[in-house]
Amino acid sequence: NAGVTQTPKFQVLKTGQSMTLQCAQDMNHNSMYWYRQDPGMGLRLIYYSASEGTTDKGEVPNGYNVSRLNKREFSLRLESAAPSQTSVYFCASSEVRGGADEQFFGPGTRLTVL
Amino acid sequence: AQSVTQPDIHITVSEGASLELRCNYSYGATPYLFWYVQSPGQGLQLLLKYFSGDTLVQGIKGFEAEFKRSQSSFNLRKPSVHWSDAAEYFCAKKDSSYKLIFGSGTRLLVRP
């Protein structure tokens, strides 16, 4: 049981390049999330998917797109990377989109945009 | 907008000493509150959560937290800190649409 996995672990991009961050979970969770973590700002929600087939914007969606490919996989795409998108990106999943459910986090992707 | 405040950016304690990390949240009718820990280069791991019932919540690794509605606080405590507790700690709250709102984190340093 691997939990939440993310690829790649590290990535360096040049401004304007595109890339997709991959996330998969093997816990049969309904909800999945993408966050970015910046120093002194905690984690901020980029997009989430309450269930397969649905996606919604979070707090900081600009410059990103997502795809909920199936129940297991939720990808985050940067179409034209900018230095402001240099960050650590975390994927998370939870069983239900409710109050007391716990979110399980992946190990993160450290992205640098030059 | 709802918010979570962790007033201490860094805290340094000696190994074996007690620890309290502060967390304050903006008003919510039914607060769902969480503490997560992040070791260097790792993802976040849940320490404990509160959603109802007993206001003193026990978690993993010997941590506990107390929910105080009158003070809008959910402080994390540990009676005796170990060197392996050095990490960053995040308090979080579910908002009205059940999205997690995180505080900015407190980095714990442990003196030998």
PDB file of C-alpha atoms in Angstrom:
ATOM      1  CA  ASN A   1       0.000   0.000   0.000  1.00  0.00           C
ATOM      2  CA  ALA A   2       1.988   3.000  -1.307  1.00  0.00           C
ATOM      3  CA  GLY A   3      -0.541   5.689  -0.250  1.00  0.00           C
ATOM      4  CA  VAL A   4      -0.141   8.846  -2.349  1.00  0.00           C
ATOM      5  CA  THR A   5       2.668   8.898  -4.891  1.00  0.00           C
ATOM      6  CA  GLN A   6       3.925  11.845  -6.920  1.00  0.00           C
ATOM      7  CA  THR A   7       6.229  12.124  -9.907  1.00  0.00           C
ATOM      8  CA  PRO A   8       8.667  13.647 -10.481  1.00  0.00           C
ATOM      9  CA  LYS A   9      10.342  14.466  -7.161  1.00  0.00           C
ATOM     10  CA  PHE A  10      12.378  17.328  -8.596  1.00  0.00           C
ATOM     11  CA  GLN A  11      12.059  19.381 -11.777  1.00  0.00           C
ATOM     12  CA  VAL A  12      13.765  22.429 -13.226  1.00  0.00           C
ATOM     13  CA  LEU A  13      12.001  24.317 -16.008  1.00  0.00           C
ATOM     14  CA  LYS A  14      12.743  27.388 -18.041  1.00  0.00           C
ATOM     15  CA  THR A  15      10.185  30.164 -18.205  1.00  0.00           C
ATOM     16  CA  GLY A  16       7.516  29.321 -20.756  1.00  0.00           C
ATOM     17  CA  GLN A  17       8.015  25.563 -20.690  1.00  0.00           C
ATOM     18  CA  SER A  18       5.149  23.253 -19.839  1.00  0.00           C
ATOM     19  CA  MET A  19       4.977  20.179 -17.663  1.00  0.00           C
ATOM     20  CA  THR A  20       2.561  17.862 -15.903  1.00  0.00           C
ATOM     21  CA  LEU A  21       2.856  16.715 -12.317  1.00  0.00           C
ATOM     22  CA  GLN A  22       1.445  13.267 -11.732  1.00  0.00           C
ATOM     23  CA  CYS A  23      -0.324  12.020  -8.622  1.00  0.00           C
ATOM     24  CA  ALA A  24      -1.828   8.643  -7.837  1.00  0.00           C
ATOM     25  CA  GLN A  25      -3.426   7.117  -4.742  1.00  0.00           C
ATOM     26  CA  ASP A  26      -4.181   3.499  -3.970  1.00  0.00           C
ATOM     27  CA  MET A  27      -6.543   4.022  -1.030  1.00  0.00           C
ATOM     28  CA  ASN A  28      -9.737   4.156  -3.117  1.00  0.00           C
ATOM     29  CA  HIS A  29     -10.323   7.736  -1.992  1.00  0.00           C
ATOM     30  CA  ASN A  30     -12.967   9.865  -3.644  1.00  0.00           C
ATOM     31  CA  SER A  31     -11.387  13.286  -3.198  1.00  0.00           C
ATOM     32  CA  MET A  32      -8.005  14.525  -4.363  1.00  0.00           C
ATOM     33  CA  TYR A  33      -6.214  17.843  -3.975  1.00  0.00           C
ATOM     34  CA  TRP A  34      -3.251  19.838  -5.253  1.00  0.00           C
ATOM     35  CA  TYR A  35      -1.447  22.296  -2.963  1.00  0.00           C
ATOM     36  CA  ARG A  36       1.580  24.481  -3.278  1.00  0.00           C
ATOM     37  CA  GLN A  37       3.860  25.256  -0.345  1.00  0.00           C
ATOM     38  CA  ASP A  38       5.851  28.467  -0.197  1.00  0.00           C
ATOM     39  CA  PRO A  39       8.046  29.660   2.685  1.00  0.00           C
ATOM     40  CA  GLY A  40       6.061  31.400   5.410  1.00  0.00           C
ATOM     41  CA  MET A  41       2.721  30.750   3.712  1.00  0.00           C
ATOM     42  CA  GLY A  42       1.791  27.236   4.679  1.00  0.00           C
ATOM     43  CA  LEU A  43      -0.027  25.190   2.049  1.00  0.00           C
ATOM     44  CA  ARG A  44      -2.460  26.784  -0.367  1.00  0.00           C
ATOM     45  CA  LEU A  45      -5.027  24.860  -2.357  1.00  0.00           C
ATOM     46  CA  ILE A  46      -4.655  25.083  -6.132  1.00  0.00           C
ATOM     47  CA  TYR A  47      -7.401  22.714  -7.349  1.00  0.00           C
ATOM     48  CA  TYR A  48      -9.377  19.862  -5.936  1.00  0.00           C
ATOM     49  CA  SER A  49     -11.543  17.046  -7.180  1.00  0.00           C
ATOM     50  CA  ALA A  50     -14.381  16.029  -4.891  1.00  0.00           C
ATOM     51  CA  SER A  51     -15.063  12.899  -6.927  1.00  0.00           C
ATOM     52  CA  GLU A  52     -14.142  11.281 -10.200  1.00  0.00           C
ATOM     53  CA  GLY A  53     -15.233  13.502 -13.070  1.00  0.00           C
ATOM     54  CA  THR A  54     -15.350  16.767 -11.128  1.00  0.00           C
ATOM     55  CA  THR A  55     -12.751  19.462 -10.507  1.00  0.00           C
ATOM     56  CA  ASP A  56     -12.961  22.850  -8.797  1.00  0.00           C
ATOM     57  CA  LYS A  57     -10.695  25.811  -8.281  1.00  0.00           C
ATOM     58  CA  GLY A  58      -9.045  26.419  -4.960  1.00  0.00           C
ATOM     59  CA  GLU A  59      -7.371  29.502  -3.578  1.00  0.00           C
ATOM     60  CA  VAL A  60      -4.592  29.937  -6.194  1.00  0.00           C
ATOM     61  CA  PRO A  61      -5.666  28.316  -9.511  1.00  0.00           C
ATOM     62  CA  ASN A  62      -4.240  30.835 -11.985  1.00  0.00           C
ATOM     63  CA  GLY A  63      -1.623  29.342 -14.312  1.00  0.00           C
ATOM     64  CA  TYR A  64      -2.646  25.745 -13.625  1.00  0.00           C
ATOM     65  CA  ASN A  65      -4.964  23.131 -15.057  1.00  0.00           C
ATOM     66  CA  VAL A  66      -5.935  19.752 -13.671  1.00  0.00           C
ATOM     67  CA  SER A  67      -7.292  16.469 -14.915  1.00  0.00           C
ATOM     68  CA  ARG A  68      -8.949  13.782 -12.831  1.00  0.00           C
ATOM     69  CA  LEU A  69      -8.023  10.922 -15.117  1.00  0.00           C
ATOM     70  CA  ASN A  70      -9.804   8.250 -13.079  1.00  0.00           C
ATOM     71  CA  LYS A  71     -10.464   7.598  -9.413  1.00  0.00           C
ATOM     72  CA  ARG A  72      -6.775   6.941  -8.727  1.00  0.00           C
ATOM     73  CA  GLU A  73      -5.046   9.702 -10.664  1.00  0.00           C
ATOM     74  CA  PHE A  74      -5.120  13.503 -10.526  1.00  0.00           C
ATOM     75  CA  SER A  75      -2.622  15.482 -12.590  1.00  0.00           C
ATOM     76  CA  LEU A  76      -1.585  19.133 -12.433  1.00  0.00           C
ATOM     77  CA  ARG A  77      -0.413  20.910 -15.578  1.00  0.00           C
ATOM     78  CA  LEU A  78       1.577  24.094 -15.969  1.00  0.00           C
ATOM     79  CA  GLU A  79       1.029  25.285 -19.535  1.00  0.00           C
ATOM     80  CA  SER A  80       3.587  28.106 -19.514  1.00  0.00           C
ATOM     81  CA  ALA A  81       5.727  28.052 -16.411  1.00  0.00           C
ATOM     82  CA  ALA A  82       6.658  31.292 -14.663  1.00  0.00           C
ATOM     83  CA  PRO A  83       9.257  31.935 -11.924  1.00  0.00           C
ATOM     84  CA  SER A  84       6.367  32.677  -9.523  1.00  0.00           C
ATOM     85  CA  GLN A  85       5.423  29.006  -9.811  1.00  0.00           C
ATOM     86  CA  THR A  86       8.666  27.926  -8.186  1.00  0.00           C
ATOM     87  CA  SER A  87       7.369  26.004  -5.200  1.00  0.00           C
ATOM     88  CA  VAL A  88       6.902  22.607  -3.618  1.00  0.00           C
ATOM     89  CA  TYR A  89       3.747  20.909  -4.845  1.00  0.00           C
ATOM     90  CA  PHE A  90       1.826  18.391  -2.771  1.00  0.00           C
ATOM     91  CA  CYS A  91      -0.940  16.086  -3.809  1.00  0.00           C
ATOM     92  CA  ALA A  92      -3.376  14.768  -1.204  1.00  0.00           C
ATOM     93  CA  SER A  93      -6.394  12.508  -1.071  1.00  0.00           C
ATOM     94  CA  SER A  94      -9.257  11.827   1.322  1.00  0.00           C
ATOM     95  CA  GLU A  95     -12.068   9.332   1.560  1.00  0.00           C
ATOM     96  CA  VAL A  96     -14.952  11.760   1.504  1.00  0.00           C
ATOM     97  CA  ARG A  97     -15.167  15.477   1.036  1.00  0.00           C
ATOM     98  CA  GLY A  98     -16.418  16.141   4.494  1.00  0.00           C
ATOM     99  CA  GLY A  99     -15.568  17.590   7.829  1.00  0.00           C
ATOM    100  CA  ALA A 100     -13.601  15.121   9.863  1.00  0.00           C
ATOM    101  CA  ASP A 101     -11.960  13.131   7.094  1.00  0.00           C
ATOM    102  CA  GLU A 102      -8.197  13.161   7.061  1.00  0.00           C
ATOM    103  CA  GLN A 103      -6.197  14.139   4.013  1.00  0.00           C
ATOM    104  CA  PHE A 104      -3.221  11.954   3.164  1.00  0.00           C
ATOM    105  CA  PHE A 105      -0.282  13.692   1.513  1.00  0.00           C
ATOM    106  CA  GLY A 106       2.267  12.613  -1.043  1.00  0.00           C
ATOM    107  CA  PRO A 107       6.002  13.330  -0.647  1.00  0.00           C
ATOM    108  CA  GLY A 108       5.935  16.431  -2.852  1.00  0.00           C
ATOM    109  CA  THR A 109       7.485  17.708  -6.082  1.00  0.00           C
ATOM    110  CA  ARG A 110      10.070  20.464  -5.805  1.00  0.00           C
ATOM    111  CA  LEU A 111       9.770  22.663  -8.910  1.00  0.00           C
ATOM    112  CA  THR A 112      12.159  25.434  -9.893  1.00  0.00           C
ATOM    113  CA  VAL A 113      11.339  27.755 -12.779  1.00  0.00           C
ATOM    114  CA  LEU A 114      14.294  29.749 -14.094  1.00  0.00           C
TER     115      LEU A 114
ATOM    116  CA  ALA B   1     -12.401  34.759   4.920  1.00  0.00           C
ATOM    117  CA  GLN B   2     -11.639  32.096   7.446  1.00  0.00           C
ATOM    118  CA  SER B   3      -8.050  31.868   8.592  1.00  0.00           C
ATOM    119  CA  VAL B   4      -5.623  30.000  10.810  1.00  0.00           C
ATOM    120  CA  THR B   5      -2.848  31.803  12.664  1.00  0.00           C
ATOM    121  CA  GLN B   6       0.311  30.280  14.051  1.00  0.00           C
ATOM    122  CA  PRO B   7       2.014  33.211  15.762  1.00  0.00           C
ATOM    123  CA  ASP B   8       5.391  31.542  16.281  1.00  0.00           C
ATOM    124  CA  ILE B   9       7.545  31.093  13.174  1.00  0.00           C
ATOM    125  CA  HIS B  10      10.320  29.301  15.064  1.00  0.00           C
ATOM    126  CA  ILE B  11      10.475  27.705  18.491  1.00  0.00           C
ATOM    127  CA  THR B  12      13.579  26.205  20.094  1.00  0.00           C
ATOM    128  CA  VAL B  13      13.338  23.864  23.069  1.00  0.00           C
ATOM    129  CA  SER B  14      15.804  21.631  24.847  1.00  0.00           C
ATOM    130  CA  GLU B  15      15.430  17.891  24.557  1.00  0.00           C
ATOM    131  CA  GLY B  16      13.282  16.648  27.428  1.00  0.00           C
ATOM    132  CA  ALA B  17      11.542  19.984  27.918  1.00  0.00           C
ATOM    133  CA  SER B  18       7.827  20.505  27.411  1.00  0.00           C
ATOM    134  CA  LEU B  19       6.418  22.024  24.256  1.00  0.00           C
ATOM    135  CA  GLU B  20       3.397  24.102  23.342  1.00  0.00           C
ATOM    136  CA  LEU B  21       2.714  25.312  19.816  1.00  0.00           C
ATOM    137  CA  ARG B  22       0.006  27.896  19.432  1.00  0.00           C
ATOM    138  CA  CYS B  23      -2.814  27.935  16.903  1.00  0.00           C
ATOM    139  CA  ASN B  24      -5.733  30.328  16.619  1.00  0.00           C
ATOM    140  CA  TYR B  25      -8.530  30.051  14.076  1.00  0.00           C
ATOM    141  CA  SER B  26     -11.192  32.382  12.814  1.00  0.00           C
ATOM    142  CA  TYR B  27     -14.767  31.745  13.852  1.00  0.00           C
ATOM    143  CA  GLY B  28     -16.526  28.653  12.584  1.00  0.00           C
ATOM    144  CA  ALA B  29     -19.743  27.099  13.826  1.00  0.00           C
ATOM    145  CA  THR B  30     -18.378  23.563  13.774  1.00  0.00           C
ATOM    146  CA  PRO B  31     -14.632  23.694  13.603  1.00  0.00           C
ATOM    147  CA  TYR B  32     -12.819  20.688  12.250  1.00  0.00           C
ATOM    148  CA  LEU B  33      -9.225  21.203  13.400  1.00  0.00           C
ATOM    149  CA  PHE B  34      -6.031  19.360  12.576  1.00  0.00           C
ATOM    150  CA  TRP B  35      -2.345  19.320  13.388  1.00  0.00           C
ATOM    151  CA  TYR B  36       0.085  18.018  10.786  1.00  0.00           C
ATOM    152  CA  VAL B  37       3.845  17.501  11.031  1.00  0.00           C
ATOM    153  CA  GLN B  38       6.304  17.798   8.159  1.00  0.00           C
ATOM    154  CA  SER B  39       9.811  16.400   8.497  1.00  0.00           C
ATOM    155  CA  PRO B  40      12.459  17.880   6.187  1.00  0.00           C
ATOM    156  CA  GLY B  41      11.897  16.869   2.576  1.00  0.00           C
ATOM    157  CA  GLN B  42       8.784  14.913   3.433  1.00  0.00           C
ATOM    158  CA  GLY B  43       5.054  15.230   2.999  1.00  0.00           C
ATOM    159  CA  LEU B  44       2.654  16.037   5.809  1.00  0.00           C
ATOM    160  CA  GLN B  45       1.586  13.500   8.393  1.00  0.00           C
ATOM    161  CA  LEU B  46      -1.500  13.881  10.564  1.00  0.00           C
ATOM    162  CA  LEU B  47      -0.750  14.121  14.300  1.00  0.00           C
ATOM    163  CA  LEU B  48      -4.305  14.534  15.557  1.00  0.00           C
ATOM    164  CA  LYS B  49      -7.683  16.022  14.793  1.00  0.00           C
ATOM    165  CA  TYR B  50     -10.693  17.445  16.586  1.00  0.00           C
ATOM    166  CA  PHE B  51     -14.255  17.503  15.340  1.00  0.00           C
ATOM    167  CA  SER B  52     -16.454  16.968  18.393  1.00  0.00           C
ATOM    168  CA  GLY B  53     -16.567  15.579  21.914  1.00  0.00           C
ATOM    169  CA  ASP B  54     -13.734  15.712  24.415  1.00  0.00           C
ATOM    170  CA  THR B  55     -11.809  18.945  23.978  1.00  0.00           C
ATOM    171  CA  LEU B  56      -8.480  17.284  24.841  1.00  0.00           C
ATOM    172  CA  VAL B  57      -7.389  15.203  21.886  1.00  0.00           C
ATOM    173  CA  GLN B  58      -4.633  12.605  21.947  1.00  0.00           C
ATOM    174  CA  GLY B  59      -2.512  12.009  18.886  1.00  0.00           C
ATOM    175  CA  ILE B  60       0.434  10.026  17.675  1.00  0.00           C
ATOM    176  CA  LYS B  61       4.024  10.370  18.927  1.00  0.00           C
ATOM    177  CA  GLY B  62       2.862  11.517  22.383  1.00  0.00           C
ATOM    178  CA  PHE B  63       1.253  14.755  21.194  1.00  0.00           C
ATOM    179  CA  GLU B  64      -2.018  16.182  22.453  1.00  0.00           C
ATOM    180  CA  ALA B  65      -4.039  19.292  21.675  1.00  0.00           C
ATOM    181  CA  GLU B  66      -6.728  21.171  23.520  1.00  0.00           C
ATOM    182  CA  PHE B  67      -9.651  22.820  21.796  1.00  0.00           C
ATOM    183  CA  LYS B  68     -10.803  26.012  23.523  1.00  0.00           C
ATOM    184  CA  ARG B  69     -13.833  27.512  21.826  1.00  0.00           C
ATOM    185  CA  SER B  70     -13.823  30.651  23.991  1.00  0.00           C
ATOM    186  CA  GLN B  71     -10.278  31.464  22.863  1.00  0.00           C
ATOM    187  CA  SER B  72     -10.604  30.117  19.300  1.00  0.00           C
ATOM    188  CA  SER B  73      -7.464  28.133  19.978  1.00  0.00           C
ATOM    189  CA  PHE B  74      -6.200  24.621  19.337  1.00  0.00           C
ATOM    190  CA  ASN B  75      -2.732  24.472  20.872  1.00  0.00           C
ATOM    191  CA  LEU B  76      -0.467  21.469  20.453  1.00  0.00           C
ATOM    192  CA  ARG B  77       1.466  20.128  23.444  1.00  0.00           C
ATOM    193  CA  LYS B  78       3.998  17.482  24.301  1.00  0.00           C
ATOM    194  CA  PRO B  79       5.314  16.922  27.840  1.00  0.00           C
ATOM    195  CA  SER B  80       8.843  15.884  26.854  1.00  0.00           C
ATOM    196  CA  VAL B  81      10.355  16.654  23.473  1.00  0.00           C
ATOM    197  CA  HIS B  82      12.680  14.243  21.671  1.00  0.00           C
ATOM    198  CA  TRP B  83      15.307  15.251  19.108  1.00  0.00           C
ATOM    199  CA  SER B  84      13.290  13.431  16.446  1.00  0.00           C
ATOM    200  CA  ASP B  85      10.423  15.907  16.984  1.00  0.00           C
ATOM    201  CA  ALA B  86      12.385  18.610  15.152  1.00  0.00           C
ATOM    202  CA  ALA B  87      10.169  19.416  12.167  1.00  0.00           C
ATOM    203  CA  GLU B  88       7.640  21.924  10.923  1.00  0.00           C
ATOM    204  CA  TYR B  89       4.166  21.823  12.403  1.00  0.00           C
ATOM    205  CA  PHE B  90       1.030  23.002  10.691  1.00  0.00           C
ATOM    206  CA  CYS B  91      -2.347  23.731  12.194  1.00  0.00           C
ATOM    207  CA  ALA B  92      -5.278  23.494   9.805  1.00  0.00           C
ATOM    208  CA  LYS B  93      -9.021  24.023   9.803  1.00  0.00           C
ATOM    209  CA  LYS B  94     -11.775  22.930   7.463  1.00  0.00           C
ATOM    210  CA  ASP B  95     -13.718  25.870   6.060  1.00  0.00           C
ATOM    211  CA  SER B  96     -17.460  25.911   5.426  1.00  0.00           C
ATOM    212  CA  SER B  97     -16.975  24.081   2.135  1.00  0.00           C
ATOM    213  CA  TYR B  98     -14.686  21.497   3.783  1.00  0.00           C
ATOM    214  CA  LYS B  99     -11.493  22.755   2.215  1.00  0.00           C
ATOM    215  CA  LEU B 100      -8.421  22.745   4.465  1.00  0.00           C
ATOM    216  CA  ILE B 101      -7.008  26.118   5.461  1.00  0.00           C
ATOM    217  CA  PHE B 102      -3.466  25.930   6.762  1.00  0.00           C
ATOM    218  CA  GLY B 103      -1.558  28.157   9.105  1.00  0.00           C
ATOM    219  CA  SER B 104       1.867  29.344   8.020  1.00  0.00           C
ATOM    220  CA  GLY B 105       3.631  26.756  10.164  1.00  0.00           C
ATOM    221  CA  THR B 106       5.952  26.683  13.178  1.00  0.00           C
ATOM    222  CA  ARG B 107       9.448  25.272  12.823  1.00  0.00           C
ATOM    223  CA  LEU B 108      10.566  23.397  15.915  1.00  0.00           C
ATOM    224  CA  LEU B 109      14.267  23.166  16.712  1.00  0.00           C
ATOM    225  CA  VAL B 110      15.441  20.834  19.486  1.00  0.00           C
ATOM    226  CA  ARG B 111      18.618  21.572  21.442  1.00  0.00           C
ATOM    227  CA  PRO B 112      20.536  18.500  22.581  1.00  0.00           C
TER     228      PRO B 112
END
